[in-house]
Coordinates of C-alpha atoms in Angstrom, one line a residue:
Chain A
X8 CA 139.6 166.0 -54.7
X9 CA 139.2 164.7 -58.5
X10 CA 137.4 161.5 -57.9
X11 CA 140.6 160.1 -60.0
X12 CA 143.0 159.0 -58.0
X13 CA 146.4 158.0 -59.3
X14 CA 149.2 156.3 -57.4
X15 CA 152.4 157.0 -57.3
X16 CA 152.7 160.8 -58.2
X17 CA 156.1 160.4 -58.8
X18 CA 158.3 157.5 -60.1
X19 CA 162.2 156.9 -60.8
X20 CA 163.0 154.1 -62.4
X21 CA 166.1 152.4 -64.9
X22 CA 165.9 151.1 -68.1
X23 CA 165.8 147.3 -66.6
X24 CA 162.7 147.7 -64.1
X25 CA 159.7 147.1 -63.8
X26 CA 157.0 149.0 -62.0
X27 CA 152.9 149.3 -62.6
X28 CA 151.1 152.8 -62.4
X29 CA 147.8 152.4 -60.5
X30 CA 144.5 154.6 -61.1
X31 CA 141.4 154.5 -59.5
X32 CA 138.1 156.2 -59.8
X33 CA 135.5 156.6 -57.4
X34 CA 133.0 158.4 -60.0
X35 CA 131.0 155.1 -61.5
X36 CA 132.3 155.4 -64.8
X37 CA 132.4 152.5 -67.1
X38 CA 135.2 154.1 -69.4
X39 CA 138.6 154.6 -68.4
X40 CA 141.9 155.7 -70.5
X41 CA 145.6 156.2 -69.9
X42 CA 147.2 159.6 -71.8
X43 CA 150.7 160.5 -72.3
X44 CA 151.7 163.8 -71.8
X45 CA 155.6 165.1 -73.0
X46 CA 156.6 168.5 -72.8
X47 CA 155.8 170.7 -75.8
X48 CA 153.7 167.6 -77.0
X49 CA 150.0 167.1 -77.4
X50 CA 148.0 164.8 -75.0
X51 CA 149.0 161.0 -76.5
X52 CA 145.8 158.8 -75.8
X53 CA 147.5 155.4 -75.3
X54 CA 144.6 153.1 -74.5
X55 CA 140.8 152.9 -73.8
X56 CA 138.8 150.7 -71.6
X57 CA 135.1 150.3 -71.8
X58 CA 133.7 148.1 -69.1
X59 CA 137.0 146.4 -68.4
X60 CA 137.5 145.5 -72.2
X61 CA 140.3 147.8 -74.1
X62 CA 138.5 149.2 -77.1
X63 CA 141.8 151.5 -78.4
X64 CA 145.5 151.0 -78.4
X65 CA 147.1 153.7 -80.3
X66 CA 150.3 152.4 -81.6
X67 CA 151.6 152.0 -77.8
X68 CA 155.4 149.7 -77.8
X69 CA 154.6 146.4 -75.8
X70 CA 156.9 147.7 -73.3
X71 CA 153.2 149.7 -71.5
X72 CA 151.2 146.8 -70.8
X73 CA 147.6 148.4 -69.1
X74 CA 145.4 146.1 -67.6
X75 CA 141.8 146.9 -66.4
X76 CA 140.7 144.0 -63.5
X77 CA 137.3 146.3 -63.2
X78 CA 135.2 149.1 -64.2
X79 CA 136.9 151.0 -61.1
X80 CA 140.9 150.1 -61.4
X81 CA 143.2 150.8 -64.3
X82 CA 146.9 149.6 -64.0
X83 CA 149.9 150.0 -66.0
X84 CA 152.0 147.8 -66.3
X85 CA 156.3 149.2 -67.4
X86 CA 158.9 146.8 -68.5
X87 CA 162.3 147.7 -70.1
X88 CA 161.4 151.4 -70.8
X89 CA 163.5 154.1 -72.7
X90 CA 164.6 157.6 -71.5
X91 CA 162.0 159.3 -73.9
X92 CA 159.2 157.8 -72.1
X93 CA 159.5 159.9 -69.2
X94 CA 156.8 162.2 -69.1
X95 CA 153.4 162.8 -67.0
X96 CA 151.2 159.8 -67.2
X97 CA 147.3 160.7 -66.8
X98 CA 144.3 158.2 -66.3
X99 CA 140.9 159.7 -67.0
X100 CA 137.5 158.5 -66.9
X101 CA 134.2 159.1 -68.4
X102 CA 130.2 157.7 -68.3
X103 CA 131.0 155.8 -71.3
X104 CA 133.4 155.7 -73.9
X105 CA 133.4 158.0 -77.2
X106 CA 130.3 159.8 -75.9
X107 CA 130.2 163.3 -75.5
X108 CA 130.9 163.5 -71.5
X109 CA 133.7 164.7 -70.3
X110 CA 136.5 162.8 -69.0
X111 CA 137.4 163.5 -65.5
X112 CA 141.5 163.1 -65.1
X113 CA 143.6 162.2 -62.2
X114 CA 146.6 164.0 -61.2
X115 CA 148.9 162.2 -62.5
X116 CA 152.1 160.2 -62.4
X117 CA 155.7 161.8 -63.1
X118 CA 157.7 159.0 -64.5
X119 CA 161.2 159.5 -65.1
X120 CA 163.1 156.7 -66.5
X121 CA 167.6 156.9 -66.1
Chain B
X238 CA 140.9 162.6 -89.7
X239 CA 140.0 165.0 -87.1
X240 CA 142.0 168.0 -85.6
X241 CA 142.4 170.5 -83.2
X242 CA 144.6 173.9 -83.4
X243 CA 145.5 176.8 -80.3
X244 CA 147.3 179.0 -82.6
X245 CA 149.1 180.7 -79.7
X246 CA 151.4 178.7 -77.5
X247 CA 151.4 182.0 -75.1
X248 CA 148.5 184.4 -74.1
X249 CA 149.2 187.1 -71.7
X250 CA 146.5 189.5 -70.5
X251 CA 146.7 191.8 -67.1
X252 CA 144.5 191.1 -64.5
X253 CA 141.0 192.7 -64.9
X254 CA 141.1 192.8 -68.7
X255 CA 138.9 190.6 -70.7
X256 CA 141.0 187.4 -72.0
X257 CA 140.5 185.1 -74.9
X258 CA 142.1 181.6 -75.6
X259 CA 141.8 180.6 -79.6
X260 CA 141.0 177.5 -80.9
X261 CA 139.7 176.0 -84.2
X262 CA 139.0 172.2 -85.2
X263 CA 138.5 170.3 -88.1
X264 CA 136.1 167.2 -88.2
X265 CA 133.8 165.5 -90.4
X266 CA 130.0 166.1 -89.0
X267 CA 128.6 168.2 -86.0
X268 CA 131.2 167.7 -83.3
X269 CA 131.3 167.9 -79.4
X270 CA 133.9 170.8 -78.2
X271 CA 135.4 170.5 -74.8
X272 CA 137.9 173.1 -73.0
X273 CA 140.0 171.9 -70.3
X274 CA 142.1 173.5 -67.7
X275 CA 145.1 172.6 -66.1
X276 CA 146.9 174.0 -63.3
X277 CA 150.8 173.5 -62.3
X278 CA 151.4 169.3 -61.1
X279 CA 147.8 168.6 -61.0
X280 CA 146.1 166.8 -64.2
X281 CA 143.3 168.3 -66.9
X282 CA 140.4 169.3 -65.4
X283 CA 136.9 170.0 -67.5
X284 CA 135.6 173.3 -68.0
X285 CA 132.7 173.6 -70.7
X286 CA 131.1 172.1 -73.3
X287 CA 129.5 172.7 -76.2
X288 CA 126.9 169.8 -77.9
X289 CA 124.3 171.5 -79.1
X290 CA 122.1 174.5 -78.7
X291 CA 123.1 177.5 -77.8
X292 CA 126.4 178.9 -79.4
X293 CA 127.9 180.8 -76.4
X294 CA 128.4 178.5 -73.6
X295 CA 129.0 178.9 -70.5
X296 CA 131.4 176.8 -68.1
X297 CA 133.2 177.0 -64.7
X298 CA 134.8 180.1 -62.5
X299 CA 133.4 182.3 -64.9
X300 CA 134.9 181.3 -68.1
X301 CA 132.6 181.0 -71.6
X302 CA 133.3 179.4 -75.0
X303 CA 131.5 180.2 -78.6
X304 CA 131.2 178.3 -81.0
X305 CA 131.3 179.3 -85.1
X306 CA 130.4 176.8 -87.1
X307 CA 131.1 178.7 -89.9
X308 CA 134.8 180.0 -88.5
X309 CA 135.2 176.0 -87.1
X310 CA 136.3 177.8 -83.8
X311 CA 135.2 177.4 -80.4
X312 CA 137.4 180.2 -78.3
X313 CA 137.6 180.5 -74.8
X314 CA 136.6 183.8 -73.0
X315 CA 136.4 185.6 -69.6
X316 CA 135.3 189.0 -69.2
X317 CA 137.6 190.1 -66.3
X318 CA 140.6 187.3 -65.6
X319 CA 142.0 186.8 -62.4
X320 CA 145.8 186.1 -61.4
X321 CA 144.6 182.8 -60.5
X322 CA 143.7 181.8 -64.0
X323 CA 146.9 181.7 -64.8
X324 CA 147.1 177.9 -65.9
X325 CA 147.4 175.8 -68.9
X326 CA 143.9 175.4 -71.4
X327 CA 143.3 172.7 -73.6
X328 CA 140.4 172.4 -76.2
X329 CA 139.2 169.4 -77.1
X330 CA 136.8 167.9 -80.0
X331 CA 135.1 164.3 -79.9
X332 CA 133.8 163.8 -83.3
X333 CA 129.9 162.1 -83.1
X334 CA 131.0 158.9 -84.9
X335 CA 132.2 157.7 -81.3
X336 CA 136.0 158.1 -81.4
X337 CA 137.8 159.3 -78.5
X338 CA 139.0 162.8 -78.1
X339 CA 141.3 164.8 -80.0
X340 CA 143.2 167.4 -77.7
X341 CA 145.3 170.4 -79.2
X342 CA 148.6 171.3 -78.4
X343 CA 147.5 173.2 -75.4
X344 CA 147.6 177.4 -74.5
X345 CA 149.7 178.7 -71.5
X346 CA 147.6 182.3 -70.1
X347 CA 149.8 184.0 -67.9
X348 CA 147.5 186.8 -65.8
X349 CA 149.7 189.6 -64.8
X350 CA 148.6 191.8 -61.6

């Protein structure tokens, strides 16, 4: 048990829908972050929350809308998405953001877009 | 800009034998080194850090990293690795300015019995 939880662990979806990733975290963090992870890539940070407020978006297309309701839930929100954003989607948290304690990462979600 | 380097994609060691997993960094000031672990569908999952102090580390199921300041390398070791370590490692730095972490390109071990 990771005290990350992410829900669904698997998702299929076309081009046209629109789903939202979920992630929660039963630790009492107060930072929370999305990663990207593509085969025979690095680890993509996407976005950063610090008590619910994003504090880092790197570069992320508008079509990955996150949303952070509170310090314990972290949604993402998928709209119109390509082929090459299928990949393992990761949520992580941490005591606070850009300090030096670890993250503690869920177990992901397998998107795969058609 | 900070950055972090595993020169080997692959590491293969046969169970029993001492292992190693490389990794050097680059980064303005004293940074915070991190190794991570994943295993097969599951997500990354912490095993050691280095902040200060002591340069050899020591982390989870065994596993111990050092850090050269002089080299810029933090490298993972084990003295005796287990089939079961077979698994993906990641190193990590956070630089003390307060960005977010920098992860490198990630290190497959493959234990052989």
């Amino acid at each position: 048990e990771t005290g990350v939880t992410q829900t669904p662990r698997h998702l299929v979806m076309g081009m046209t829908n629109k789903k939202s990733l979920k992630c929660e975290q039963h630790l009492g963090h107060n930072a929370m972050y999305w990663y990207k992870q593509s085969a025979k890539k690095p680890l993509e940070l996407m976005f950063v929350y610090s008590l619910e407020e994003r504090v880092e978006n790197n570069s992320v297309p508008s079509r990955f809308s996150p949303e952070c309701p509170n310090s314990s839930h972290l949604f993402l929100h998928l709209h119109t998405l390509q082929p090459e954003d299928s990949a393992l989607y990761l949520c992580a948290s941490s005591q606070e953001a850009g300090e030096n304690q670890p993250q503690h990462f869920g177990d992901g979600t397998r998107l795969s877009i058609l | 800009a900070q950055s972090v380097a595993q020169p080997e994609d692959q590491v293969n060691v046969a169970e029993g034998n001492p292992l190693t997993v490389k990794c050097t960094y680059s980064v303005s000031g004293n940074p915070y080194l991190f190794w991570y672990v994943q295993y097969p569908n599951r997500g990354l999952q912490f095993l050691l850090k280095y902040i200060t102090g002591d340069n050899l580390v020591k982390g989870s199921y065994g596993f111990e990293a050092e850090f050269n300041k002089s080299q810029t390398s933090f490298h993972l070791k084990k003295p005796s690795a287990l089939v079961s370590d077979s698994a993906l490692y990641f190193c990590a730095v956070s630089p003390p300015s307060g960005q977010n972490f920098v992860f490198g390109p990630g290190t497959r071990l493959s234990v052989l019995p």
